[in-house]
Short mmCIF file of C-alpha atoms in Angstrom, two decimals:
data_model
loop_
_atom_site.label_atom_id
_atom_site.label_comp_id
_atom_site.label_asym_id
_atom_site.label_seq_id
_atom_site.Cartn_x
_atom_site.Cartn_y
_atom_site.Cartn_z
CA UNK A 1 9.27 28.82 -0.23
CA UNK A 2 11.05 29.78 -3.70
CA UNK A 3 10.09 33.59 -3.13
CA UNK A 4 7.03 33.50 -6.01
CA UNK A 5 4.89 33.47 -2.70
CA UNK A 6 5.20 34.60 0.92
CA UNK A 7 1.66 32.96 1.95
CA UNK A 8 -0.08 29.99 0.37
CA UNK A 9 -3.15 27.84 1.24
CA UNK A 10 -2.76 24.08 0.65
CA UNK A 11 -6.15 22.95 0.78
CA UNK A 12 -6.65 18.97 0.61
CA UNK A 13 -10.24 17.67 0.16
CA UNK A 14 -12.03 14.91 -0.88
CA UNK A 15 -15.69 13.18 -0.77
CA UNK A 16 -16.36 9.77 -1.02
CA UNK A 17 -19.14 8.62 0.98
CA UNK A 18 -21.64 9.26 -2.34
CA UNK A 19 -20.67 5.86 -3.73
CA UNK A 20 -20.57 2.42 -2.62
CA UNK A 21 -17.62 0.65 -0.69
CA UNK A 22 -17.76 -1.97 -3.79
CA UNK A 23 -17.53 0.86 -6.22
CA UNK A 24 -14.51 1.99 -4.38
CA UNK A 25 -13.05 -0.92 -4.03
CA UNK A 26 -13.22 -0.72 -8.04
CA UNK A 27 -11.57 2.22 -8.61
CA UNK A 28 -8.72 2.58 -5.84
CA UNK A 29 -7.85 -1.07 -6.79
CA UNK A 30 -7.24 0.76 -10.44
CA UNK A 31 -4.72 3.06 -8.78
CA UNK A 32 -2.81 -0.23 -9.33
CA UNK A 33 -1.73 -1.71 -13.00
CA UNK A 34 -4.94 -1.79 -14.91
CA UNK A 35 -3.64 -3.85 -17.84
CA UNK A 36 -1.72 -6.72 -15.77
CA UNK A 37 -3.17 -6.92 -12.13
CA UNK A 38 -6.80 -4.63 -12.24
CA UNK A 39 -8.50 -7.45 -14.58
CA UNK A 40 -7.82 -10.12 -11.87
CA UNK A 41 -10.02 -8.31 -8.96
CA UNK A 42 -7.11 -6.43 -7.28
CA UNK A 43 -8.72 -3.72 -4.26
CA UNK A 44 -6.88 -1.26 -1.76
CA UNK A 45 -6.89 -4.18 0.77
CA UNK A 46 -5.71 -7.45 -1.24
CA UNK A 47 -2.28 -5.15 -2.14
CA UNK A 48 -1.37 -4.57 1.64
CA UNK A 49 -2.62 -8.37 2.64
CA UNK A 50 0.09 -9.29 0.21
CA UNK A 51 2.76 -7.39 2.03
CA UNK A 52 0.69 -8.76 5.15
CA UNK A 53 1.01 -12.15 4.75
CA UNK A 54 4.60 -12.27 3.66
CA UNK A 55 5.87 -10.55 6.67
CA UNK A 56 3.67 -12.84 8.83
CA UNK A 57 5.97 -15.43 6.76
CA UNK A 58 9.44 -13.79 6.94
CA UNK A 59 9.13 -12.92 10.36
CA UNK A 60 6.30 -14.70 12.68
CA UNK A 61 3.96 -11.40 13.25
CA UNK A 62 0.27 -12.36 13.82
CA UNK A 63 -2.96 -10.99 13.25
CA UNK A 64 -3.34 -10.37 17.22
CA UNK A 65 -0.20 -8.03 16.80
CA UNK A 66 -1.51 -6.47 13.32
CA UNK A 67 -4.77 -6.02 15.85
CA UNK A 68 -3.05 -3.98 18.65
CA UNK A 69 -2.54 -1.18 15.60
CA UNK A 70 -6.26 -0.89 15.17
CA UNK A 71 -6.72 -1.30 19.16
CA UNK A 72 -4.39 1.34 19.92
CA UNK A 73 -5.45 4.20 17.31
CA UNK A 74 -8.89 3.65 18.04
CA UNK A 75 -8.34 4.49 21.72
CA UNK A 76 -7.30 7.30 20.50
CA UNK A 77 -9.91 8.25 17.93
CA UNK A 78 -12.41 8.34 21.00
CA UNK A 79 -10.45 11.34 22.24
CA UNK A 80 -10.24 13.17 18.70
CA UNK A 81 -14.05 15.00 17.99
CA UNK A 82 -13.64 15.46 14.14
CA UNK A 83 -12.81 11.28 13.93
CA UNK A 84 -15.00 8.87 11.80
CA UNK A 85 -15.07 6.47 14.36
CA UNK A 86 -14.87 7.68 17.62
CA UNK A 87 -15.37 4.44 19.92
CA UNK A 88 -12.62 2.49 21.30
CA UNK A 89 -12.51 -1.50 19.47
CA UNK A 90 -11.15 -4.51 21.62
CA UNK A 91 -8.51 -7.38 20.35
CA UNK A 92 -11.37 -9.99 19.82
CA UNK A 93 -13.56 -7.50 17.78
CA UNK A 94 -10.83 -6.82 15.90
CA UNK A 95 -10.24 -10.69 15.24
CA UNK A 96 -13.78 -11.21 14.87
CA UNK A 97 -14.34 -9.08 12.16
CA UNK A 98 -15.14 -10.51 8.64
CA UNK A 99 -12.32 -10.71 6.34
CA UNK A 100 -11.88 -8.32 3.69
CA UNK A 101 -8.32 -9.88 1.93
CA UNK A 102 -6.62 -12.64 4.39
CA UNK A 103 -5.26 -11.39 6.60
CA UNK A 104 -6.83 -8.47 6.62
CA UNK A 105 -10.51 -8.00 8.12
CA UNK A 106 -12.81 -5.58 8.49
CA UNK A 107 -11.10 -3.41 11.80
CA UNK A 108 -7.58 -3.95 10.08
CA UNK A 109 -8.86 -1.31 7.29
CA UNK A 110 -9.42 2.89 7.22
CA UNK A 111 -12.59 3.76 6.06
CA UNK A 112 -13.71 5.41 2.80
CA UNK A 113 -14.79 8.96 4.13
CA UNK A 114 -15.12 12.99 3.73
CA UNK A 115 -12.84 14.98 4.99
CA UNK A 116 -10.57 18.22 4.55
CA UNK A 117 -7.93 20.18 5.62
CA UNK A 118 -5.95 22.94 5.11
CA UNK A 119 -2.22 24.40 5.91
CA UNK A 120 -0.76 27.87 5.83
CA UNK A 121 2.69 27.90 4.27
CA UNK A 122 4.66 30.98 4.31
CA UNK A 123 7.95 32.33 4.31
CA UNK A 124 9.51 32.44 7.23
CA UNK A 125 9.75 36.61 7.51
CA UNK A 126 6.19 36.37 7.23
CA UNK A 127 5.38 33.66 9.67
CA UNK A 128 7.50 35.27 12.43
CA UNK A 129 4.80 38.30 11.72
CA UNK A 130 1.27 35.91 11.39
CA UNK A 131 1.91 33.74 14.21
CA UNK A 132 3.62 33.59 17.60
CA UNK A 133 4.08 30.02 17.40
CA UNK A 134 5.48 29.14 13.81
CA UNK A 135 6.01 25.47 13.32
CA UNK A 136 9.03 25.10 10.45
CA UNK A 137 9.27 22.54 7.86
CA UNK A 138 13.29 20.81 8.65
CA UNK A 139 12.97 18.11 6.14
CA UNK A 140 11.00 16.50 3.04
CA UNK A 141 11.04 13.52 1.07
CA UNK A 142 9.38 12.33 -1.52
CA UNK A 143 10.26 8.65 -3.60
CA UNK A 144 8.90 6.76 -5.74
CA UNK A 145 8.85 2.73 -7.26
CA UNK A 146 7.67 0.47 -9.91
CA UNK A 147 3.62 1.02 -10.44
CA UNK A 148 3.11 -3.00 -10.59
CA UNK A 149 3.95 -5.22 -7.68
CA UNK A 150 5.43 -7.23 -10.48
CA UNK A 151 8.29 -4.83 -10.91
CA UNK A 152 9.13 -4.46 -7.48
CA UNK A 153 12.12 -6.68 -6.14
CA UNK A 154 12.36 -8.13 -2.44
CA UNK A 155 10.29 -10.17 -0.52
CA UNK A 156 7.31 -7.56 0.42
CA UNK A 157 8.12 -7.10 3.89
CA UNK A 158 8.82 -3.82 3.62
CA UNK A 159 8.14 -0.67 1.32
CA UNK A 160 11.43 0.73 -0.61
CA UNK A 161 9.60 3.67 -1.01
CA UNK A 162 9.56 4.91 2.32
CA UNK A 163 12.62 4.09 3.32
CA UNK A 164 14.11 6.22 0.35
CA UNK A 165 11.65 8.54 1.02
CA UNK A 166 12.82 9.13 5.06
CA UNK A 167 16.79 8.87 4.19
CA UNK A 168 16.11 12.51 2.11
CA UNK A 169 14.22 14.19 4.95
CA UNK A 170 16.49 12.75 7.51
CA UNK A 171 19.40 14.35 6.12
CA UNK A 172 17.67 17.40 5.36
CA UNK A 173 16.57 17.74 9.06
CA UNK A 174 19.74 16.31 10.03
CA UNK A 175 17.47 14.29 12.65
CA UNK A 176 18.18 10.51 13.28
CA UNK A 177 15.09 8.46 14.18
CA UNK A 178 15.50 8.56 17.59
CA UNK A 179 15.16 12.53 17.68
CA UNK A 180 11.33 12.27 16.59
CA UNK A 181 9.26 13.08 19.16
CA UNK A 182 5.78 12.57 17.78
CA UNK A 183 4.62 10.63 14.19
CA UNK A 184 1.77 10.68 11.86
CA UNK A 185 2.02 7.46 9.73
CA UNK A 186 0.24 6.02 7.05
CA UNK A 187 -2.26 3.41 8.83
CA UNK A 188 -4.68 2.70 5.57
CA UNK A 189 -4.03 -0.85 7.11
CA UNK A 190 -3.17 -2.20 10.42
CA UNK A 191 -0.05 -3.75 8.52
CA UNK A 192 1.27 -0.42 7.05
CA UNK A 193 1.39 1.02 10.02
CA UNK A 194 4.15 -1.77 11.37
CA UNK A 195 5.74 -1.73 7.87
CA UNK A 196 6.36 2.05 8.49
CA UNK A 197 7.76 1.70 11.50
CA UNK A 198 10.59 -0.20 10.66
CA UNK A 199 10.78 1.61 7.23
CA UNK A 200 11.21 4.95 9.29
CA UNK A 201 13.66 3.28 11.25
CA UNK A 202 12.02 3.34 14.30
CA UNK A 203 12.01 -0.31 14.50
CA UNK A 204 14.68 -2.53 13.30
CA UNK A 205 13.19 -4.66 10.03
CA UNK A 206 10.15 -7.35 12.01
CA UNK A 207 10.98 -5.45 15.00
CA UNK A 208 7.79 -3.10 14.47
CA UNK A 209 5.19 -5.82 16.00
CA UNK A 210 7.82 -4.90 19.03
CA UNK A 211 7.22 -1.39 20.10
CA UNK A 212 3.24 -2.33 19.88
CA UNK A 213 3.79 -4.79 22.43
CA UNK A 214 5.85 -2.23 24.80
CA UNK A 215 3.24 0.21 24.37
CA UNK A 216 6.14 2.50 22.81
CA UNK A 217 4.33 4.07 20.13
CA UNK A 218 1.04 4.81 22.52
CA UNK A 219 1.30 8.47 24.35
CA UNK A 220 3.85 8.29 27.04
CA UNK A 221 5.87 5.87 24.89
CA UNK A 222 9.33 6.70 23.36
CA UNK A 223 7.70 7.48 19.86
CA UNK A 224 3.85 7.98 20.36
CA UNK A 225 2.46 7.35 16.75
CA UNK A 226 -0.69 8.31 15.55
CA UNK A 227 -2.38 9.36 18.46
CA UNK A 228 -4.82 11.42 16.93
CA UNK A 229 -6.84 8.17 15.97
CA UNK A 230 -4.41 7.83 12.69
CA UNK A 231 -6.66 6.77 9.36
CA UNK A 232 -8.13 3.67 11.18
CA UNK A 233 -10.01 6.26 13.10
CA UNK A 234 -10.88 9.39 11.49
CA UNK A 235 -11.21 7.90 7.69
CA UNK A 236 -9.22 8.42 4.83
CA UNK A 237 -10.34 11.08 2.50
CA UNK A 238 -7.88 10.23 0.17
CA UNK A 239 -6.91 13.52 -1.08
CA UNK A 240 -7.26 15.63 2.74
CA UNK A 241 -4.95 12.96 4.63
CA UNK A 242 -1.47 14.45 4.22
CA UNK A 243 -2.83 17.60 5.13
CA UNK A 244 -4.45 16.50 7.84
CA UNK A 245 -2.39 14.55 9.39
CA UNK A 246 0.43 17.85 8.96
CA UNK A 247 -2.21 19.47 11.04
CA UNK A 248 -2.02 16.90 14.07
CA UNK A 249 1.62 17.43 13.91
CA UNK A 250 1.48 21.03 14.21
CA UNK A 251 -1.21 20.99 16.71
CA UNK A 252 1.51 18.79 18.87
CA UNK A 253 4.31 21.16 18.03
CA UNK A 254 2.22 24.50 19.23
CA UNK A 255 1.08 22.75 22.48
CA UNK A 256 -2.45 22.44 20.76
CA UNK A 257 -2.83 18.57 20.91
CA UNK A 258 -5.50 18.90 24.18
CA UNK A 259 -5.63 15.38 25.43
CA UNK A 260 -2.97 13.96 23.94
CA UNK A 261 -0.54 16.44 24.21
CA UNK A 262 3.32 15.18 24.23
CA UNK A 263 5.27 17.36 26.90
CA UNK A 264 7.96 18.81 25.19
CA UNK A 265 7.21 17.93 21.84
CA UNK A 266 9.42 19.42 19.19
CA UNK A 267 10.42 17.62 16.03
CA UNK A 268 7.14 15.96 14.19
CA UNK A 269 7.16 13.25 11.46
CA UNK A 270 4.55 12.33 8.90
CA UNK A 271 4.84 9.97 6.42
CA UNK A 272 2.32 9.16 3.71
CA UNK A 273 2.00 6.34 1.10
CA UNK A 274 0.50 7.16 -2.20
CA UNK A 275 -1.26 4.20 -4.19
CA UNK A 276 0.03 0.89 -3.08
CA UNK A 277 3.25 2.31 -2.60
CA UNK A 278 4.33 3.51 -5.57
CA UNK A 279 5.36 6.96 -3.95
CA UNK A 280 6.00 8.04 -0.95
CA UNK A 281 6.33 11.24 1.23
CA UNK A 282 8.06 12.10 4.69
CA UNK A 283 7.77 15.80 5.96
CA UNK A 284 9.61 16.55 9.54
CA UNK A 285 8.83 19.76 11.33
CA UNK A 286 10.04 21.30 13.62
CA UNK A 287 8.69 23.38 16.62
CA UNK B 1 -8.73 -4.77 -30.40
CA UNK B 2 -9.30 -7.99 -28.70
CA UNK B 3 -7.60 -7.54 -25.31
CA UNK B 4 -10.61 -6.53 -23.42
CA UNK B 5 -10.95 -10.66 -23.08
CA UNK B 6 -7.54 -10.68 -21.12
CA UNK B 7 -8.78 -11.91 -17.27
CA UNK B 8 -11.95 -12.15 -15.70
CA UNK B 9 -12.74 -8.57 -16.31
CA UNK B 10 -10.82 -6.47 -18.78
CA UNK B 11 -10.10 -2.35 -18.36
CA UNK B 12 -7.99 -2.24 -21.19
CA UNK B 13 -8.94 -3.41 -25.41
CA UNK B 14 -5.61 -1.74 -27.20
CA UNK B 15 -2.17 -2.54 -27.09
CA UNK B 16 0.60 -3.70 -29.60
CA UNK B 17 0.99 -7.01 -27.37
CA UNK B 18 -2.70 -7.90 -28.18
CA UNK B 19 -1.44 -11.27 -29.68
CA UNK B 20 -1.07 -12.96 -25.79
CA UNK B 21 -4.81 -13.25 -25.73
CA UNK B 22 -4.75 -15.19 -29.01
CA UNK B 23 -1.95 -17.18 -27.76
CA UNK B 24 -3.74 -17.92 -24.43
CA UNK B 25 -7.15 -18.92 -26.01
CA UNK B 26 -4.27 -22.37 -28.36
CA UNK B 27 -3.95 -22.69 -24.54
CA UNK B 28 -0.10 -21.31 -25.02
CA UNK B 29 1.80 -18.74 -22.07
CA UNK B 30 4.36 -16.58 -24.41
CA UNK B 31 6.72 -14.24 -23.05
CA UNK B 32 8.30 -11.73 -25.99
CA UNK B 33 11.86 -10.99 -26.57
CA UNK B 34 13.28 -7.87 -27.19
CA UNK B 35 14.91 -8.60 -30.92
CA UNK B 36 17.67 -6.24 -30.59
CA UNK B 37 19.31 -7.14 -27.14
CA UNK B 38 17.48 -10.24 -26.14
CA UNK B 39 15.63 -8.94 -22.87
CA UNK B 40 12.68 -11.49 -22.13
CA UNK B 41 9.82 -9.92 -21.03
CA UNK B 42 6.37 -11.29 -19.20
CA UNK B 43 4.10 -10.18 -19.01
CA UNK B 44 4.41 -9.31 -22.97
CA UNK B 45 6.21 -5.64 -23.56
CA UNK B 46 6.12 -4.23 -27.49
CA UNK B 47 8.52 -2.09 -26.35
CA UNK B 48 12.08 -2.53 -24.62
CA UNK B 49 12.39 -0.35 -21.62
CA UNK B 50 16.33 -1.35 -21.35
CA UNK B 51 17.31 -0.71 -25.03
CA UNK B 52 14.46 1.01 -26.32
CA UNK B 53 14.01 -1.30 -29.44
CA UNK B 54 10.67 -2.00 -31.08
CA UNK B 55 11.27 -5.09 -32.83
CA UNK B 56 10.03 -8.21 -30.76
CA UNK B 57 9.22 -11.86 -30.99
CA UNK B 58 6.98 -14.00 -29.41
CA UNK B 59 8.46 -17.08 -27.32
CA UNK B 60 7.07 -19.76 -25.42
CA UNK B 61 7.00 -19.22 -21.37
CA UNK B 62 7.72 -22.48 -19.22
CA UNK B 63 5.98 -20.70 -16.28
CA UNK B 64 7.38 -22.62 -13.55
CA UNK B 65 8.23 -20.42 -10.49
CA UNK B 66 7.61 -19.86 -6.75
CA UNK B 67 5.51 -17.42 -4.79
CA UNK B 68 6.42 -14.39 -3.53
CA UNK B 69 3.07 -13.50 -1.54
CA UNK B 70 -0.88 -13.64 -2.20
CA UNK B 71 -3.81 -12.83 -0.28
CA UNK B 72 -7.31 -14.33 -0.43
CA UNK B 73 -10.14 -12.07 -1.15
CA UNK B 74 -13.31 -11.89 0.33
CA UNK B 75 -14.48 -8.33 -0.32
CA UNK B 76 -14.38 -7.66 -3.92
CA UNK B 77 -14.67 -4.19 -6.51
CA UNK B 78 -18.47 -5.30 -8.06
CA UNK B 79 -17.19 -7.12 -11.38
CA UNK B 80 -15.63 -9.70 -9.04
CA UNK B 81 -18.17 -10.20 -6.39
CA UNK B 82 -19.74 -13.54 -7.64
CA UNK B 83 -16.47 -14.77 -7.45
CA UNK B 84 -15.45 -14.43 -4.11
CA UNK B 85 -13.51 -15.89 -2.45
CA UNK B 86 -10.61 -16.13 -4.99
CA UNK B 87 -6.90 -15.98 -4.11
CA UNK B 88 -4.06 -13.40 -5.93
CA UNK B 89 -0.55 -14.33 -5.71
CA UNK B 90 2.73 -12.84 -7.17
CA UNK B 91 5.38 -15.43 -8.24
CA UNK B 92 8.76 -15.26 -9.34
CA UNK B 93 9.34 -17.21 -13.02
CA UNK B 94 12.59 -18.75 -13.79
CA UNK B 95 15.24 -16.06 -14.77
CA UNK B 96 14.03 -13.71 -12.14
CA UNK B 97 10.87 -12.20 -13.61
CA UNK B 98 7.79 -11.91 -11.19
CA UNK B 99 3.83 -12.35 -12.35
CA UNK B 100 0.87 -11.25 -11.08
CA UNK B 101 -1.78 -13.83 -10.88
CA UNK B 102 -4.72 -15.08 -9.73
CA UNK B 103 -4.12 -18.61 -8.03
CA UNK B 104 -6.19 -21.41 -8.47
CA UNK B 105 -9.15 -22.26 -6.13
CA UNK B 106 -8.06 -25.75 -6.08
CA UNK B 107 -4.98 -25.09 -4.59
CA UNK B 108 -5.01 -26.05 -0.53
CA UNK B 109 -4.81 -22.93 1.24
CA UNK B 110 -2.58 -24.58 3.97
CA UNK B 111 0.00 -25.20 1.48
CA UNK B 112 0.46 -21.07 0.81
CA UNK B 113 3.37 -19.63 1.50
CA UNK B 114 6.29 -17.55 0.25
CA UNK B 115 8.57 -20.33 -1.65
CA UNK B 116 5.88 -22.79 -3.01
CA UNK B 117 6.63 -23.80 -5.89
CA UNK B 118 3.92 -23.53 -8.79
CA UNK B 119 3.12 -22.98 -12.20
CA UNK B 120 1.32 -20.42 -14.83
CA UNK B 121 -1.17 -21.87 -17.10
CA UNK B 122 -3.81 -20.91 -18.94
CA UNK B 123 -7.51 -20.56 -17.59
CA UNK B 124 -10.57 -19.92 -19.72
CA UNK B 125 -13.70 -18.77 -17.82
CA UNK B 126 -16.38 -17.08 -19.28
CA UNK B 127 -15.77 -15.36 -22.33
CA UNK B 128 -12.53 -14.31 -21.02
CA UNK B 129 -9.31 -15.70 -20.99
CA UNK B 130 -6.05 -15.41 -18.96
CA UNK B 131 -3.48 -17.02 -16.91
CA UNK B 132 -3.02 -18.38 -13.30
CA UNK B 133 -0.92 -20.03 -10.61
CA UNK B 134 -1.55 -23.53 -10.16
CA UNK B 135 0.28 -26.32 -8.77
CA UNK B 136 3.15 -28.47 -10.49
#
């Protein structure tokens, strides 16, 4: 806190159900360049199939492993009450679904959605006095990149962003990878969620499809990520996701996660992607 | 005016690089060049990010490059629905600079993949007018 403040509120919120998934489509696919890419019938989903299809390319990853993302956060969106979708998906439903951008179908996407949340920030004097079980901010990020794919270098297997991003919270936590016990990612797509895993450094680069396979990022694993259903289960209300998924985290940290609790949990990550990647932001707390 | 006719629907109808519609509807792809330290630029920019100069001129684009990535889209924003399914691509031109394009339904979607090689032309439909990827 710079001292202006000992307590604020950040409140995220956002409502989206009140118009069509078409007319969204429309107007998160103008988050994008709206001169030189927007005119050509650019969505949310045909940006991340892009990066999909050239890591399937670069590195062999199929749409059974982009599948076990969607399997695995589901299973645990039917343990989280306040999720969109709170019913566990198999492999071949996931397959089966109709495509929204190749490779992407229907199960490989986060819904449109309502949602909010809200986080107490205060200084630490005060937090020792509001709560018995302060949860401390060790390390942020935040990067950013070129608005149009077109200015973006690299083959697409991999966000810059992030990566830039985590090396500035890293530091600041002076945590390595490894140290992270629990992670919030950014699963708007089954894809992004294996991008970010090797972008974090969790994964070594078309590793990711790995630690799905090993069950390492599922609860009991050595990073269990996402296990409060991620955005594949409980929706993404655009402007509430950061906070919520800051809220997961700190129910983990205070031994508030229920169900899904991680013994000994005590350094949290999350990571969120803003647009299609043009920024990026990593927060690690600490219990 | 007269850039709202740029692609198969257009968000934006001002800009100082206007002239690429023009150019597109003589069936020509031009690239500009910045006039003070000889940056090419495409799409068009009037302005030069790396030496800030204003003065530009218009050159013709050979357009031959290869893809970087692409998707095929089967769920479209409402503008683009009767369309579906259409396929995007991003390619990289010759000297390095990378497009974003929609790529022609005739191509065979078998032969997509990072590396094909393929070229920008110009494509009419409707009343607008723009560019894609199609093959050599």
């Amino acid at each position: 806190m710079s001292g202006l403040h000992d307590v604020i509120a950040v409140v995220g919120v956002q409502k989206m159900t009140e118009l069509s998934s078409g007319e969204i489509q429309e107007l998160m696919g103008r988050a994008g360049d709206v001169m030189w890419e927007s005119p050509f019938g650019t969505s949310m989903p045909a940006y991340y199939a892009m990066y999909a299809n050239a890591h399937m390319a670069k590195y062999g990853t199929t749409e059974e492993d982009m599948a076990l993302v969607t399997v695995k956060n589901r299973k645990y969106g039917a343990k989280n009450s306040q999720a969109m979708f709170q019913k566990p998906v198999t492999t071949e439903e996931v397959l089966n679904s109709r495509p929204v951008a190749k490779p992407l179908k229907l199960y490989d996407c986060c819904a449109n959605a309502d949602g909010a949340a809200c986080l107490i920030v205060a200084s630490s004097e005060r937090a020792r006095k509001i709560t018995d079980k302060p949860v401390w901010i060790a390390g942020l990020g935040l990067a950013s990149s070129p608005m149009s794919l077109a200015g973006r270098r690299g083959p697409f297997t991999s966000f810059e962003v992030t990566k830039n991003a985590a090396r500035s919270a890293y530091e600041m936590a002076r945590v390595k990878p490894t140290d992270v016990d629990v992670a919030e990612v950014h699963d708007s797509f089954s894809i992004t969620e294996i991008l970010n895993y090797e972008d974090l450094g969790f994964a070594r680069p078309g590793k990711g499809t790995k630690l799905l396979k090993t069950n390492e990022t599922e609860l009991g694993g050595k990073i269990p990520v996402n296990i409060d259903g991620g955005l594949i289960s409980k929706g993404h209300p655009v402007g509430a996701t950061g906070a919520s998924q800051l809220t997961s985290l700190v129910h983990q940290l205070r031994r508030e996660a229920g169900d899904v609790q991680i013994d000994g949990a005590r350094i949290g990550l999350a990571q969120n992607i803003g647009g299609i990647g043009m920024y990026s932001a990593v927060s690690i707390l600490r219990a | 005016m007269g850039f709202e006719k740029f692609g198969r629907f257009g968000y934006v109808s001002q800009t100082k690089i206007a002239p690429l519609v023009s150019y597109l509807e003589k069936n020509q792809i031009m690239a500009t060049r910045c006039k003070e330290c000889g940056t090419l630029y495409f799409p068009p920019r009037a302005d030069c990010p790396k030496c800030r100069g204003s003065e530009i001129a218009w050159v013709p684009l050979e357009g031959k490059g290869k893809l970087v990535t692409f998707t095929e889209v089967y769920f479209a924003p409402p503008a683009f629905q009767d369309s579906t399914p259409y396929l995007l691509g991003l390619a990289e031109l010759a000297g390095g600079m990378r497009v974003f394009a929609p790529i022609s339904n005739e191509i065979d979607r078998k032969d997509l993949k990072p590396g094909l090689e393929l070229v920008l032309r110009p494509k009419h439909a409707g009343e607008g007018v723009f560019y894609q990827l199609e093959s050599p």
